[in-house]
mmCIF file of C-alpha atoms in Angstrom:
data_model
loop_
_atom_site.group_PDB
_atom_site.id
_atom_site.type_symbol
_atom_site.label_atom_id
_atom_site.label_comp_id
_atom_site.label_asym_id
_atom_site.label_seq_id
_atom_site.Cartn_x
_atom_site.Cartn_y
_atom_site.Cartn_z
ATOM 1 C CA MET A 1 13.264 -0.900 -11.093
ATOM 2 C CA GLY A 2 14.880 2.514 -10.723
ATOM 3 C CA ALA A 3 13.142 5.833 -11.143
ATOM 4 C CA ALA A 4 15.620 6.803 -13.828
ATOM 5 C CA LYS A 5 13.523 4.759 -16.239
ATOM 6 C CA GLU A 6 10.265 6.231 -15.037
ATOM 7 C CA THR A 7 8.521 9.138 -16.674
ATOM 8 C CA LEU A 8 5.927 11.181 -14.854
ATOM 9 C CA GLY A 9 4.182 12.258 -18.035
ATOM 10 C CA GLU A 10 4.163 10.198 -21.173
ATOM 11 C CA GLU A 11 7.345 11.599 -22.728
ATOM 12 C CA GLN A 12 10.527 12.794 -21.055
ATOM 13 C CA PRO A 13 11.205 11.849 -17.417
ATOM 14 C CA TRP A 14 10.010 14.702 -15.197
ATOM 15 C CA ALA A 15 9.827 16.982 -18.234
ATOM 16 C CA GLU A 16 8.066 19.607 -16.082
ATOM 17 C CA VAL A 17 11.266 20.157 -14.128
ATOM 18 C CA SER A 18 13.937 22.486 -15.433
ATOM 19 C CA PRO A 19 16.780 23.214 -15.741
ATOM 20 C CA ASP A 20 18.296 19.842 -16.537
ATOM 21 C CA ALA A 21 20.388 19.772 -13.320
ATOM 22 C CA ALA A 22 17.277 20.233 -11.172
ATOM 23 C CA ARG A 23 15.591 17.377 -13.024
ATOM 24 C CA ARG A 24 18.589 15.066 -12.623
ATOM 25 C CA LEU A 25 18.656 15.788 -8.901
ATOM 26 C CA LEU A 26 14.957 14.967 -8.593
ATOM 27 C CA ILE A 27 15.416 11.640 -10.360
ATOM 28 C CA ALA A 28 18.393 10.859 -8.095
ATOM 29 C CA ALA A 29 16.326 11.758 -5.011
ATOM 30 C CA VAL A 30 13.476 9.436 -6.040
ATOM 31 C CA ASP A 31 15.936 6.568 -6.483
ATOM 32 C CA ALA A 32 17.688 7.225 -3.171
ATOM 33 C CA PHE A 33 14.457 7.664 -1.166
ATOM 34 C CA ALA A 34 12.963 4.504 -2.682
ATOM 35 C CA GLU A 35 16.077 2.454 -2.003
ATOM 36 C CA ARG A 36 17.111 3.656 1.458
ATOM 37 C CA GLY A 37 14.165 5.695 2.767
ATOM 38 C CA TYR A 38 13.960 9.456 3.224
ATOM 39 C CA HIS A 39 15.616 9.582 6.640
ATOM 40 C CA ALA A 40 18.585 7.420 5.637
ATOM 41 C CA THR A 41 19.328 9.596 2.592
ATOM 42 C CA THR A 42 21.520 12.711 2.756
ATOM 43 C CA THR A 43 21.651 15.566 0.270
ATOM 44 C CA ARG A 44 25.247 14.467 -0.295
ATOM 45 C CA ASP A 45 23.987 11.008 -1.397
ATOM 46 C CA ILE A 46 21.555 12.633 -3.810
ATOM 47 C CA ALA A 47 24.147 14.983 -5.289
ATOM 48 C CA GLY A 48 26.542 12.045 -5.691
ATOM 49 C CA ARG A 49 23.940 9.932 -7.525
ATOM 50 C CA ALA A 50 23.316 12.847 -9.877
ATOM 51 C CA GLY A 51 27.071 13.241 -10.455
ATOM 52 C CA MET A 52 27.057 16.671 -8.832
ATOM 53 C CA SER A 53 28.591 18.356 -5.796
ATOM 54 C CA PRO A 54 26.550 19.135 -2.651
ATOM 55 C CA ALA A 55 27.112 22.830 -3.401
ATOM 56 C CA ALA A 56 25.547 22.408 -6.846
ATOM 57 C CA LEU A 57 22.529 20.740 -5.241
ATOM 58 C CA TYR A 58 21.923 23.722 -2.957
ATOM 59 C CA ILE A 59 21.585 26.022 -5.967
ATOM 60 C CA HIS A 60 18.376 24.138 -6.832
ATOM 61 C CA TYR A 61 17.068 22.800 -3.516
ATOM 62 C CA LYS A 62 17.692 24.356 -0.122
ATOM 63 C CA THR A 63 16.813 21.226 1.839
ATOM 64 C CA LYS A 64 16.171 17.529 1.438
ATOM 65 C CA GLU A 65 12.560 18.202 2.398
ATOM 66 C CA GLU A 66 12.252 20.594 -0.546
ATOM 67 C CA LEU A 67 13.188 17.725 -2.868
ATOM 68 C CA LEU A 68 10.614 15.416 -1.263
ATOM 69 C CA HIS A 69 7.985 18.129 -1.462
ATOM 70 C CA ARG A 70 8.685 18.720 -5.160
ATOM 71 C CA ILE A 71 8.421 14.969 -5.888
ATOM 72 C CA SER A 72 5.237 14.670 -3.843
ATOM 73 C CA ARG A 73 3.689 17.773 -5.402
ATOM 74 C CA LEU A 74 4.404 16.667 -8.984
ATOM 75 C CA GLY A 75 3.162 13.153 -8.239
ATOM 76 C CA HIS A 76 -0.059 14.363 -6.639
ATOM 77 C CA ASP A 77 -0.646 16.952 -9.396
ATOM 78 C CA LYS A 78 -0.348 14.168 -11.955
ATOM 79 C CA ALA A 79 -2.679 11.855 -9.996
ATOM 80 C CA LEU A 80 -5.283 14.592 -9.734
ATOM 81 C CA ALA A 81 -4.963 15.466 -13.446
ATOM 82 C CA ILE A 82 -5.539 11.810 -14.373
ATOM 83 C CA LEU A 83 -8.623 11.478 -12.191
ATOM 84 C CA ARG A 84 -10.125 14.884 -13.138
ATOM 85 C CA SER A 85 -9.641 14.134 -16.804
ATOM 86 C CA ALA A 86 -11.599 10.892 -16.357
ATOM 87 C CA ALA A 87 -14.299 12.556 -14.244
ATOM 88 C CA ASP A 88 -14.752 15.351 -16.794
ATOM 89 C CA GLY A 89 -14.648 12.993 -19.790
ATOM 90 C CA GLU A 90 -17.444 11.814 -22.065
ATOM 91 C CA GLY A 91 -19.618 8.767 -21.631
ATOM 92 C CA THR A 92 -21.601 7.060 -18.909
ATOM 93 C CA ALA A 93 -20.486 6.926 -15.292
ATOM 94 C CA ALA A 94 -19.275 3.369 -15.928
ATOM 95 C CA ASP A 95 -17.179 4.531 -18.890
ATOM 96 C CA ARG A 96 -15.641 7.319 -16.831
ATOM 97 C CA LEU A 97 -15.007 5.151 -13.769
ATOM 98 C CA SER A 98 -13.379 2.549 -15.988
ATOM 99 C CA ALA A 99 -11.180 5.232 -17.609
ATOM 100 C CA ALA A 100 -10.208 6.621 -14.184
ATOM 101 C CA VAL A 101 -9.172 3.200 -12.878
ATOM 102 C CA ARG A 102 -7.292 2.231 -16.039
ATOM 103 C CA SER A 103 -5.218 5.398 -16.171
ATOM 104 C CA PHE A 104 -4.670 5.619 -12.416
ATOM 105 C CA VAL A 105 -3.482 1.986 -12.314
ATOM 106 C CA ARG A 106 -1.293 2.485 -15.385
ATOM 107 C CA TRP A 107 0.376 5.430 -13.650
ATOM 108 C CA HIS A 108 0.993 3.524 -10.389
ATOM 109 C CA ALA A 109 2.367 0.501 -12.246
ATOM 110 C CA GLY A 110 4.494 2.492 -14.675
ATOM 111 C CA HIS A 111 5.855 4.826 -11.995
ATOM 112 C CA HIS A 112 5.882 2.513 -9.014
ATOM 113 C CA THR A 113 9.181 3.783 -7.615
ATOM 114 C CA THR A 114 8.009 7.390 -7.628
ATOM 115 C CA ALA A 115 4.577 6.386 -6.348
ATOM 116 C CA ARG A 116 6.063 4.498 -3.408
ATOM 117 C CA VAL A 117 8.075 7.549 -2.357
ATOM 118 C CA VAL A 118 5.021 9.776 -2.794
ATOM 119 C CA GLN A 119 2.787 7.417 -0.776
ATOM 120 C CA TYR A 120 5.088 6.176 1.979
ATOM 121 C CA GLU A 121 7.024 9.335 2.908
ATOM 122 C CA LEU A 122 4.094 11.682 3.564
ATOM 123 C CA ASP A 123 5.007 11.883 7.255
ATOM 124 C CA ALA A 124 8.418 13.325 6.365
ATOM 125 C CA LEU A 125 6.884 16.450 4.782
ATOM 126 C CA SER A 126 6.798 19.671 6.785
ATOM 127 C CA ALA A 127 3.432 20.522 8.359
ATOM 128 C CA GLU A 128 2.776 23.215 5.756
ATOM 129 C CA HIS A 129 3.621 20.971 2.814
ATOM 130 C CA ARG A 130 1.623 18.103 4.240
ATOM 131 C CA THR A 131 -1.449 20.346 4.457
ATOM 132 C CA GLU A 132 -1.001 21.288 0.790
ATOM 133 C CA ILE A 133 -0.655 17.638 -0.272
ATOM 134 C CA VAL A 134 -3.626 16.513 1.821
ATOM 135 C CA ALA A 135 -5.727 19.149 0.016
ATOM 136 C CA LEU A 136 -4.668 17.671 -3.353
ATOM 137 C CA ARG A 137 -5.557 14.179 -2.106
ATOM 138 C CA ARG A 138 -9.027 15.409 -1.138
ATOM 139 C CA LEU A 139 -9.514 16.726 -4.680
ATOM 140 C CA SER A 140 -8.489 13.345 -6.131
ATOM 141 C CA ASP A 141 -10.935 11.653 -3.787
ATOM 142 C CA ALA A 142 -13.650 14.121 -4.852
ATOM 143 C CA ALA A 143 -13.100 13.342 -8.557
ATOM 144 C CA VAL A 144 -13.763 9.625 -8.022
ATOM 145 C CA ARG A 145 -16.651 10.266 -5.622
ATOM 146 C CA GLU A 146 -18.231 12.515 -8.237
ATOM 147 C CA ILE A 147 -18.206 9.752 -10.863
ATOM 148 C CA ILE A 148 -19.681 7.253 -8.396
ATOM 149 C CA ASN A 149 -22.382 9.717 -7.328
ATOM 150 C CA ASP A 150 -23.240 10.369 -10.980
ATOM 151 C CA GLY A 151 -23.633 6.632 -11.525
ATOM 152 C CA VAL A 152 -25.861 6.247 -8.476
ATOM 153 C CA ARG A 153 -28.053 9.179 -9.541
ATOM 154 C CA ALA A 154 -28.349 7.787 -13.079
ATOM 155 C CA GLY A 155 -29.375 4.389 -11.673
ATOM 156 C CA GLU A 156 -26.280 2.792 -13.250
ATOM 157 C CA PHE A 157 -24.588 1.944 -9.929
ATOM 158 C CA ASP A 158 -25.784 0.497 -6.656
ATOM 159 C CA VAL A 159 -23.488 1.777 -3.879
ATOM 160 C CA PRO A 160 -24.621 1.734 -0.226
ATOM 161 C CA ASP A 161 -21.508 3.573 1.054
ATOM 162 C CA VAL A 162 -20.151 6.081 -1.484
ATOM 163 C CA PRO A 163 -17.281 7.550 0.617
ATOM 164 C CA GLY A 164 -16.143 4.075 1.708
ATOM 165 C CA THR A 165 -16.298 2.711 -1.833
ATOM 166 C CA THR A 166 -14.382 5.738 -3.156
ATOM 167 C CA LEU A 167 -11.691 5.105 -0.556
ATOM 168 C CA ALA A 168 -11.490 1.422 -1.518
ATOM 169 C CA VAL A 169 -11.253 2.165 -5.250
ATOM 170 C CA LEU A 170 -8.377 4.615 -4.763
ATOM 171 C CA SER A 171 -6.651 2.309 -2.268
ATOM 172 C CA LEU A 172 -6.814 -0.654 -4.656
ATOM 173 C CA CYS A 173 -5.191 1.413 -7.430
ATOM 174 C CA ILE A 174 -2.547 3.018 -5.199
ATOM 175 C CA ASP A 175 -1.417 -0.334 -3.799
ATOM 176 C CA VAL A 176 -0.429 -1.405 -7.309
ATOM 177 C CA ALA A 177 2.747 0.638 -6.694
ATOM 178 C CA ARG A 178 3.644 -1.702 -3.808
ATOM 179 C CA TRP A 179 3.316 -5.046 -5.560
ATOM 180 C CA PHE A 180 3.814 -4.233 -9.239
ATOM 181 C CA ASP A 181 6.815 -6.023 -10.689
ATOM 182 C CA VAL A 182 8.205 -4.935 -14.040
ATOM 183 C CA GLY A 183 9.286 -8.530 -14.674
ATOM 184 C CA GLY A 184 5.919 -9.926 -13.566
ATOM 185 C CA ARG A 185 3.180 -11.603 -15.555
ATOM 186 C CA ARG A 186 0.936 -8.621 -16.151
ATOM 187 C CA THR A 187 1.558 -5.386 -18.042
ATOM 188 C CA PRO A 188 0.283 -2.086 -16.602
ATOM 189 C CA ASP A 189 -2.522 -2.137 -19.192
ATOM 190 C CA GLU A 190 -3.562 -5.658 -18.223
ATOM 191 C CA VAL A 191 -3.718 -4.743 -14.541
ATOM 192 C CA GLY A 192 -5.723 -1.639 -15.508
ATOM 193 C CA ALA A 193 -8.246 -3.719 -17.467
ATOM 194 C CA LEU A 194 -8.601 -6.288 -14.662
ATOM 195 C CA TYR A 195 -9.058 -3.575 -12.041
ATOM 196 C CA ALA A 196 -11.567 -1.603 -14.124
ATOM 197 C CA ASP A 197 -13.690 -4.771 -14.294
ATOM 198 C CA LEU A 198 -13.360 -5.393 -10.537
ATOM 199 C CA VAL A 199 -14.254 -1.786 -9.697
ATOM 200 C CA LEU A 200 -17.360 -1.854 -11.915
ATOM 201 C CA ARG A 201 -18.413 -4.923 -9.953
ATOM 202 C CA MET A 202 -17.733 -3.090 -6.667
ATOM 203 C CA VAL A 203 -20.137 -0.310 -7.647
ATOM 204 C CA GLY A 204 -22.773 -2.802 -8.801
ATOM 205 C CA ALA A 205 -22.657 -1.692 -12.435
ATOM 206 C CA ALA A 206 -25.016 -3.615 -14.705
ATOM 207 C CA PRO A 207 -23.502 -7.109 -15.213
ATOM 208 C CA GLU A 208 -23.259 -6.992 -19.013
ATOM 209 C CA ARG A 209 -21.148 -3.862 -18.562
ATOM 210 C CA ALA A 210 -19.066 -5.225 -15.694
ATOM 211 C CA GLN A 211 -18.151 -8.295 -17.717
ATOM 212 C CA ARG A 212 -16.940 -6.577 -20.847
ATOM 213 C CA MET B 1 0.061 5.416 16.431
ATOM 214 C CA GLY B 2 2.934 3.565 18.066
ATOM 215 C CA ALA B 3 3.438 -0.141 17.905
ATOM 216 C CA ALA B 4 3.686 -0.217 21.680
ATOM 217 C CA LYS B 5 -0.101 -0.165 21.694
ATOM 218 C CA GLU B 6 -0.356 -2.846 19.042
ATOM 219 C CA THR B 7 -0.816 -6.496 19.770
ATOM 220 C CA LEU B 8 -0.048 -9.179 17.249
ATOM 221 C CA GLY B 9 -2.426 -11.660 18.787
ATOM 222 C CA GLU B 10 -5.554 -10.697 20.633
ATOM 223 C CA GLU B 11 -4.017 -10.406 24.100
ATOM 224 C CA GLN B 12 -0.541 -9.319 25.110
ATOM 225 C CA PRO B 13 1.629 -7.392 22.633
ATOM 226 C CA TRP B 14 3.882 -9.901 20.826
ATOM 227 C CA ALA B 15 3.076 -12.509 23.482
ATOM 228 C CA GLU B 16 4.838 -15.123 21.313
ATOM 229 C CA VAL B 17 8.175 -13.456 22.018
ATOM 230 C CA SER B 18 10.090 -14.218 25.181
ATOM 231 C CA PRO B 19 11.881 -13.344 27.364
ATOM 232 C CA ASP B 20 10.429 -9.943 28.170
ATOM 233 C CA ALA B 21 13.600 -8.090 27.101
ATOM 234 C CA ALA B 22 13.464 -9.662 23.619
ATOM 235 C CA ARG B 23 9.810 -8.642 23.326
ATOM 236 C CA ARG B 24 10.535 -5.047 24.408
ATOM 237 C CA LEU B 25 13.304 -4.807 21.830
ATOM 238 C CA LEU B 26 10.984 -6.056 19.092
ATOM 239 C CA ILE B 27 8.345 -3.467 19.970
ATOM 240 C CA ALA B 28 11.028 -0.746 19.997
ATOM 241 C CA ALA B 29 12.296 -1.925 16.597
ATOM 242 C CA VAL B 30 8.811 -1.794 15.050
ATOM 243 C CA ASP B 31 8.377 1.772 16.314
ATOM 244 C CA ALA B 32 11.794 2.894 15.087
ATOM 245 C CA PHE B 33 11.496 1.234 11.656
ATOM 246 C CA ALA B 34 7.999 2.688 11.161
ATOM 247 C CA GLU B 35 9.081 6.174 12.174
ATOM 248 C CA ARG B 36 12.475 6.495 10.500
ATOM 249 C CA GLY B 37 12.734 3.537 8.124
ATOM 250 C CA TYR B 38 14.923 0.461 8.463
ATOM 251 C CA HIS B 39 18.085 1.968 6.991
ATOM 252 C CA ALA B 40 17.962 5.123 9.156
ATOM 253 C CA THR B 41 17.609 3.078 12.352
ATOM 254 C CA THR B 42 20.606 1.749 14.290
ATOM 255 C CA THR B 43 20.631 -1.054 16.853
ATOM 256 C CA ARG B 44 21.715 1.663 19.301
ATOM 257 C CA ASP B 45 18.456 3.574 18.581
ATOM 258 C CA ILE B 46 16.447 0.419 19.189
ATOM 259 C CA ALA B 47 18.236 -0.428 22.440
ATOM 260 C CA GLY B 48 17.741 3.180 23.598
ATOM 261 C CA ARG B 49 14.000 3.097 22.881
ATOM 262 C CA ALA B 50 13.727 -0.123 24.872
ATOM 263 C CA GLY B 51 15.660 1.457 27.758
ATOM 264 C CA MET B 52 18.514 -1.014 27.287
ATOM 265 C CA SER B 53 22.187 -0.928 26.355
ATOM 266 C CA PRO B 54 23.456 -1.972 22.903
ATOM 267 C CA ALA B 55 25.275 -4.845 24.628
ATOM 268 C CA ALA B 56 21.990 -6.079 26.108
ATOM 269 C CA LEU B 57 20.416 -5.989 22.650
ATOM 270 C CA TYR B 58 23.127 -8.259 21.212
ATOM 271 C CA ILE B 59 22.251 -10.963 23.728
ATOM 272 C CA HIS B 60 18.918 -11.341 21.952
ATOM 273 C CA TYR B 61 19.565 -10.241 18.365
ATOM 274 C CA LYS B 62 22.882 -10.442 16.569
ATOM 275 C CA THR B 63 21.955 -7.918 13.852
ATOM 276 C CA LYS B 64 19.362 -5.327 12.951
ATOM 277 C CA GLU B 65 18.300 -7.601 10.102
ATOM 278 C CA GLU B 66 17.558 -10.358 12.624
ATOM 279 C CA LEU B 67 15.069 -8.016 14.309
ATOM 280 C CA LEU B 68 13.411 -7.173 10.992
ATOM 281 C CA HIS B 69 13.257 -10.842 10.074
ATOM 282 C CA ARG B 70 11.637 -11.741 13.404
ATOM 283 C CA ILE B 71 9.011 -8.986 12.947
ATOM 284 C CA SER B 72 8.362 -9.994 9.356
ATOM 285 C CA ARG B 73 8.166 -13.688 10.216
ATOM 286 C CA LEU B 74 5.719 -13.181 13.085
ATOM 287 C CA GLY B 75 3.612 -10.813 10.984
ATOM 288 C CA HIS B 76 3.470 -13.194 8.028
ATOM 289 C CA ASP B 77 2.784 -16.205 10.266
ATOM 290 C CA LYS B 78 -0.151 -14.334 11.764
ATOM 291 C CA ALA B 79 -1.464 -13.270 8.338
ATOM 292 C CA LEU B 80 -1.295 -16.848 7.092
ATOM 293 C CA ALA B 81 -2.994 -18.197 10.241
ATOM 294 C CA ILE B 82 -5.864 -15.717 9.781
ATOM 295 C CA LEU B 83 -6.382 -16.647 6.132
ATOM 296 C CA ARG B 84 -6.000 -20.409 6.622
ATOM 297 C CA SER B 85 -8.458 -20.336 9.490
ATOM 298 C CA ALA B 86 -11.007 -18.634 7.221
ATOM 299 C CA ALA B 87 -10.280 -20.987 4.304
ATOM 300 C CA ASP B 88 -10.666 -24.065 6.528
ATOM 301 C CA GLY B 89 -13.772 -22.729 8.298
ATOM 302 C CA GLU B 90 -17.400 -23.759 7.977
ATOM 303 C CA GLY B 91 -19.970 -22.350 5.596
ATOM 304 C CA THR B 92 -20.263 -21.435 1.947
ATOM 305 C CA ALA B 93 -17.407 -19.936 -0.061
ATOM 306 C CA ALA B 94 -19.056 -16.514 0.400
ATOM 307 C CA ASP B 95 -19.135 -16.996 4.180
ATOM 308 C CA ARG B 96 -15.482 -18.006 4.220
ATOM 309 C CA LEU B 97 -14.337 -15.218 1.877
ATOM 310 C CA SER B 98 -16.229 -12.713 3.986
ATOM 311 C CA ALA B 99 -14.595 -14.077 7.166
ATOM 312 C CA ALA B 100 -11.144 -13.947 5.547
ATOM 313 C CA VAL B 101 -11.562 -10.326 4.477
ATOM 314 C CA ARG B 102 -13.024 -9.211 7.807
ATOM 315 C CA SER B 103 -10.262 -10.705 9.914
ATOM 316 C CA PHE B 104 -7.444 -9.776 7.510
ATOM 317 C CA VAL B 105 -8.665 -6.162 7.393
ATOM 318 C CA ARG B 106 -9.107 -6.057 11.170
ATOM 319 C CA TRP B 107 -5.517 -7.186 11.573
ATOM 320 C CA HIS B 108 -4.117 -4.601 9.133
ATOM 321 C CA ALA B 109 -6.141 -1.793 10.719
ATOM 322 C CA GLY B 110 -5.427 -2.795 14.309
ATOM 323 C CA HIS B 111 -1.719 -3.391 13.673
ATOM 324 C CA HIS B 112 -1.057 -0.856 10.958
ATOM 325 C CA THR B 113 2.364 0.173 12.281
ATOM 326 C CA THR B 114 3.629 -3.404 12.340
ATOM 327 C CA ALA B 115 1.970 -4.130 9.007
ATOM 328 C CA ARG B 116 3.658 -1.157 7.332
ATOM 329 C CA VAL B 117 7.084 -2.361 8.488
ATOM 330 C CA VAL B 118 6.273 -5.900 7.366
ATOM 331 C CA GLN B 119 5.044 -4.740 3.943
ATOM 332 C CA TYR B 120 7.413 -1.889 3.074
ATOM 333 C CA GLU B 121 10.766 -3.238 4.292
ATOM 334 C CA LEU B 122 10.792 -6.584 2.471
ATOM 335 C CA ASP B 123 13.733 -5.443 0.341
ATOM 336 C CA ALA B 124 15.865 -4.992 3.476
ATOM 337 C CA LEU B 125 15.671 -8.710 4.358
ATOM 338 C CA SER B 126 18.612 -10.957 3.511
ATOM 339 C CA ALA B 127 18.172 -13.100 0.410
ATOM 340 C CA GLU B 128 17.618 -16.230 2.524
ATOM 341 C CA HIS B 129 15.035 -14.575 4.748
ATOM 342 C CA ARG B 130 13.266 -13.004 1.808
ATOM 343 C CA THR B 131 12.895 -16.425 0.192
ATOM 344 C CA GLU B 132 11.348 -17.744 3.407
ATOM 345 C CA ILE B 133 8.904 -14.808 3.623
ATOM 346 C CA VAL B 134 7.956 -15.030 -0.051
ATOM 347 C CA ALA B 135 7.049 -18.702 0.533
ATOM 348 C CA LEU B 136 4.725 -17.654 3.383
ATOM 349 C CA ARG B 137 3.133 -15.011 1.157
ATOM 350 C CA ARG B 138 2.478 -17.657 -1.501
ATOM 351 C CA LEU B 139 0.673 -19.766 1.108
ATOM 352 C CA SER B 140 -1.484 -16.766 2.097
ATOM 353 C CA ASP B 141 -2.282 -16.190 -1.537
ATOM 354 C CA ALA B 142 -3.152 -19.885 -1.931
ATOM 355 C CA ALA B 143 -5.594 -19.756 1.004
ATOM 356 C CA VAL B 144 -7.622 -16.966 -0.623
ATOM 357 C CA ARG B 145 -7.376 -18.506 -4.094
ATOM 358 C CA GLU B 146 -8.704 -21.776 -2.651
ATOM 359 C CA ILE B 147 -11.836 -20.071 -1.303
ATOM 360 C CA ILE B 148 -12.453 -18.286 -4.604
ATOM 361 C CA ASN B 149 -11.956 -21.503 -6.575
ATOM 362 C CA ASP B 150 -14.407 -23.283 -4.253
ATOM 363 C CA GLY B 151 -16.957 -20.549 -4.918
ATOM 364 C CA VAL B 152 -16.480 -20.791 -8.671
ATOM 365 C CA ARG B 153 -16.814 -24.584 -8.599
ATOM 366 C CA ALA B 154 -19.978 -24.369 -6.491
ATOM 367 C CA GLY B 155 -21.455 -21.835 -8.924
ATOM 368 C CA GLU B 156 -21.578 -19.225 -6.142
ATOM 369 C CA PHE B 157 -19.000 -16.913 -7.729
ATOM 370 C CA ASP B 158 -18.363 -15.651 -11.228
ATOM 371 C CA VAL B 159 -14.645 -14.876 -11.574
ATOM 372 C CA PRO B 160 -12.996 -14.660 -15.011
ATOM 373 C CA ASP B 161 -9.461 -14.212 -13.582
ATOM 374 C CA VAL B 162 -8.963 -16.093 -10.296
ATOM 375 C CA PRO B 163 -5.232 -15.277 -9.738
ATOM 376 C CA GLY B 164 -5.794 -11.603 -10.569
ATOM 377 C CA THR B 165 -8.839 -11.344 -8.329
ATOM 378 C CA THR B 166 -6.975 -13.077 -5.487
ATOM 379 C CA LEU B 167 -4.165 -10.550 -5.857
ATOM 380 C CA ALA B 168 -6.637 -7.648 -5.808
ATOM 381 C CA VAL B 169 -8.464 -8.937 -2.715
ATOM 382 C CA LEU B 170 -5.236 -9.289 -0.741
ATOM 383 C CA SER B 171 -3.924 -5.948 -2.017
ATOM 384 C CA LEU B 172 -7.111 -4.141 -0.979
ATOM 385 C CA CYS B 173 -6.847 -5.552 2.557
ATOM 386 C CA ILE B 174 -3.093 -4.954 2.914
ATOM 387 C CA ASP B 175 -3.360 -1.309 1.857
ATOM 388 C CA VAL B 176 -5.607 -0.675 4.872
ATOM 389 C CA ALA B 177 -2.350 -0.497 6.853
ATOM 390 C CA ARG B 178 -1.270 2.512 4.777
ATOM 391 C CA TRP B 179 -4.369 4.692 5.147
ATOM 392 C CA PHE B 180 -5.973 3.492 8.375
ATOM 393 C CA ASP B 181 -6.165 6.257 10.951
ATOM 394 C CA VAL B 182 -6.922 5.371 14.559
ATOM 395 C CA GLY B 183 -8.646 8.756 14.955
ATOM 396 C CA GLY B 184 -10.580 8.341 11.681
ATOM 397 C CA ARG B 185 -14.268 7.790 11.079
ATOM 398 C CA ARG B 186 -14.281 4.030 10.731
ATOM 399 C CA THR B 187 -13.407 1.315 13.242
ATOM 400 C CA PRO B 188 -11.447 -1.740 12.071
ATOM 401 C CA ASP B 189 -14.697 -3.769 12.231
ATOM 402 C CA GLU B 190 -16.545 -1.241 10.088
ATOM 403 C CA VAL B 191 -13.817 -1.276 7.449
ATOM 404 C CA GLY B 192 -13.879 -5.090 7.578
ATOM 405 C CA ALA B 193 -17.653 -5.166 6.989
ATOM 406 C CA LEU B 194 -17.455 -2.654 4.118
ATOM 407 C CA TYR B 195 -14.598 -4.552 2.461
ATOM 408 C CA ALA B 196 -16.266 -7.950 2.854
ATOM 409 C CA ASP B 197 -19.256 -6.543 0.958
ATOM 410 C CA LEU B 198 -17.040 -5.051 -1.776
ATOM 411 C CA VAL B 199 -15.080 -8.289 -2.180
ATOM 412 C CA LEU B 200 -18.253 -10.378 -2.503
ATOM 413 C CA ARG B 201 -19.252 -8.028 -5.291
ATOM 414 C CA MET B 202 -15.810 -8.428 -6.909
ATOM 415 C CA VAL B 203 -16.281 -12.190 -7.100
ATOM 416 C CA GLY B 204 -19.807 -11.819 -8.446
ATOM 417 C CA ALA B 205 -21.447 -13.469 -5.440
ATOM 418 C CA ALA B 206 -25.234 -13.683 -5.686
ATOM 419 C CA PRO B 207 -26.579 -10.142 -5.172
ATOM 420 C CA GLU B 208 -28.786 -10.888 -2.160
ATOM 421 C CA ARG B 209 -25.660 -12.226 -0.487
ATOM 422 C CA ALA B 210 -23.356 -9.414 -1.615
ATOM 423 C CA GLN B 211 -25.736 -6.814 -0.263
ATOM 424 C CA ARG B 212 -26.185 -8.202 3.225
#
């Protein structure tokens, strides 16, 4: 494991973050939070993991919470971008739902350390930051709900409870971060393909489509 | 939230644990681990929450890890009992899978604080204890896989990837502990009913059955 090997985008790890020292500190914070938990980690621990002094850390981040907020914000921005891109893409509702699940699963499998921190430490955010993150989560939820509603309207899907099914679809994908094992039997792409099939079944997509 | 309000069985909180002081310490440990994380919690914190001295704690638990192990063991025993009871129950595979999902979801919603500790702090267990817990998790997995295999054999289900679908079913139910909100719109029973329907769809159960 280890977030040092994880990239938030497709290329450089946390390429959005600059300068280099700020990025190294963020990677160190993800590793420390994942390993010991937010409350058991000090800014001194984080600086040490990044090979820096506590004073150097404070140039970039005033508090430990600021680091968590930055990690959470980047993670949630990325999640929303993935889901919006699928919702706004071409193709039938089934094509778009399948694309959303595949890329969302791939992200949670490929960045499971970051995703765990993002998902399990929400309570440690300040009230203001939590409100901001909850708003981003609502937008992610809305992107998936939109695809499902499109499918229902087009007669492609049969979904008695759209909000509940949306919740279940996102939950299934997010929990990949908990159980995914880099040394395990399935690659991120394989889990994505399996889950896309299962989700198309959940929304009652036409069988020939669900069994592709 | 607060594990103090949670019961592992149906009646008294952690009724399996005696004497009373040992039970109070376990409840305090669940609360502290859930709130601050395992590594940020000291045995002194736990004793304090239980209104006891650190010396009194050591009469019942030699280490903090012993407390975590006891919580994890009881939680996993309960999970396995729920799933075995459904697997060994009466009725068709669809009836039994539905019963398994309903009761497993109800447990994760009703005991979400305990379940989060049990699920997110596995890495903090000693190697020996982790091996024991992993064996219990394999048995839980086997109970669900058995029901799905029965359904496939009976021609009730259509499941191209039985291990993968088993994993997804358990994952969906377990993640309820992460998002379930006591003040939210859905009761544990309502989530259980929704998820039983979604899971029957995932296994390709006959539509008239999946849409009950």
